[in-house]
Amino acid sequence: AQSVTQLDSQVPVFEEAPVELRCNYSSSVSVYLFWYVQYPNQGLQLLLKYLSGSTLVKGINGFEAEFNKSQTSFHLRKPSVHISDTAEYFCAAQVGAQKLVFGQGTRLTINP
Amino acid sequence: EAQVTQNPRYLITVTGKKLTVTCSQNMNHEYMSWYRQDPGLGLRQIYYSMNVEVTDKGDVPEGYKVSRKEKRNFPLILESPSPNQTSLYFCASSLSISYEQYFGPGTRLTVT
């Protein structure tokens, strides 16, 4: 069974609109959860991570995510997107002591 | 500047011709790993290393080899490449699995 599932392969939104990118994880993974962003023709960089503590995690570039244990979700949100947020976003979870599993990715497209 | 470097960035080769993709990091990180990125599949971990001379299989290790003789270097070896190994490959390093992964710029490999 897929450990990390991103529910949308593509999300188109208009500039300055809010956006939510959905991620669900299986109970077999640890609750160490991450969101990474990949801008065109670049490697990945960390947006935010949840290891413990407050379930609302704030990251770079105005993004935040909420860890929801009962729904096994870790959705990423931004209240107002910009053209520069166009990228592919990956949810990831630590599995066991040393492995990292990524979701399939969500391509965010911002329309002017 | 803290970084992960990969070489080459682009490689076109033929089936069966051995190749090595190099990866080097200058952050004194103990954890390093290799991923392949394919459309619709996200990133899948090939191999990882927790320290010098300590390596282990990820989710898709078949057809690949790695070595970790020095802390900073983690080369990926394809002894006999096949067309199904055509992909975008990323090397990453971090202090440990629970910390931010720093990704290299990627190596786009085509096997004909």
XYZ file of C-alpha atoms in Angstrom, chain A residues 17-106:
90
model
C -6.451 32.843 -4.638
C -5.997 30.410 -1.748
C -4.745 26.899 -2.407
C -4.709 23.565 -0.596
C -2.585 20.625 -1.700
C -3.727 17.400 -0.131
C -1.575 14.659 1.319
C -2.599 11.516 3.182
C -0.254 9.063 4.806
C -0.733 5.484 5.904
C -0.566 4.465 9.507
C 2.534 2.398 8.704
C 4.719 5.477 8.441
C 6.077 7.535 11.254
C 4.625 10.961 11.912
C 7.728 12.694 10.642
C 6.220 14.478 7.648
C 7.637 16.905 5.100
C 6.644 19.074 2.174
C 9.208 19.789 -0.529
C 8.945 22.073 -3.551
C 10.579 21.601 -6.931
C 10.785 24.647 -9.180
C 11.213 23.977 -12.919
C 14.556 22.361 -13.772
C 15.764 22.416 -10.184
C 16.245 20.038 -7.293
C 13.887 19.863 -4.334
C 13.973 22.180 -1.348
C 12.245 21.892 1.991
C 9.096 23.955 2.565
C 8.264 22.720 6.047
C 8.302 19.686 8.297
C 6.380 18.200 11.198
C 8.233 16.153 13.781
C 6.164 16.783 16.925
C 4.462 19.565 18.870
C 2.005 22.031 17.374
C -0.061 20.496 14.603
C 0.057 23.703 12.557
C 3.434 24.076 10.942
C 4.597 27.211 9.202
C 7.137 27.089 6.424
C 8.859 29.311 3.928
C 7.175 31.503 1.318
C 3.945 31.813 3.325
C 3.046 28.113 3.236
C 1.687 26.204 6.195
C 0.490 22.665 6.815
C -1.686 21.010 9.393
C -0.997 17.593 10.813
C -4.230 15.709 11.452
C -3.657 12.385 13.139
C -7.277 11.215 13.096
C -7.555 11.781 9.358
C -3.926 10.787 8.656
C -3.513 13.938 6.624
C -0.892 16.636 6.221
C -2.399 19.153 3.806
C -0.414 22.148 2.573
C -2.057 25.568 2.347
C -1.328 29.096 1.273
C -3.875 31.899 1.640
C -2.819 33.808 -1.481
C -0.625 32.377 -4.227
C 1.711 34.168 -6.611
C 2.958 33.329 -10.072
C 6.290 32.421 -8.490
C 4.617 29.555 -6.588
C 4.268 27.619 -9.843
C 6.107 24.384 -9.103
C 5.679 20.753 -8.237
C 5.063 19.960 -4.579
C 5.923 16.712 -2.866
C 4.711 15.347 0.438
C 7.084 12.905 2.155
C 7.173 10.756 5.266
C 9.867 8.970 7.179
C 9.370 5.193 7.106
C 11.218 3.209 9.727
C 14.494 4.555 11.017
C 16.209 5.579 7.818
C 13.950 5.693 4.768
C 12.018 8.553 3.242
C 8.967 7.938 1.050
C 7.568 10.577 -1.295
C 4.116 11.045 -2.721
C 3.506 11.232 -6.450
C 3.688 15.026 -6.542
C 1.163 17.793 -7.245
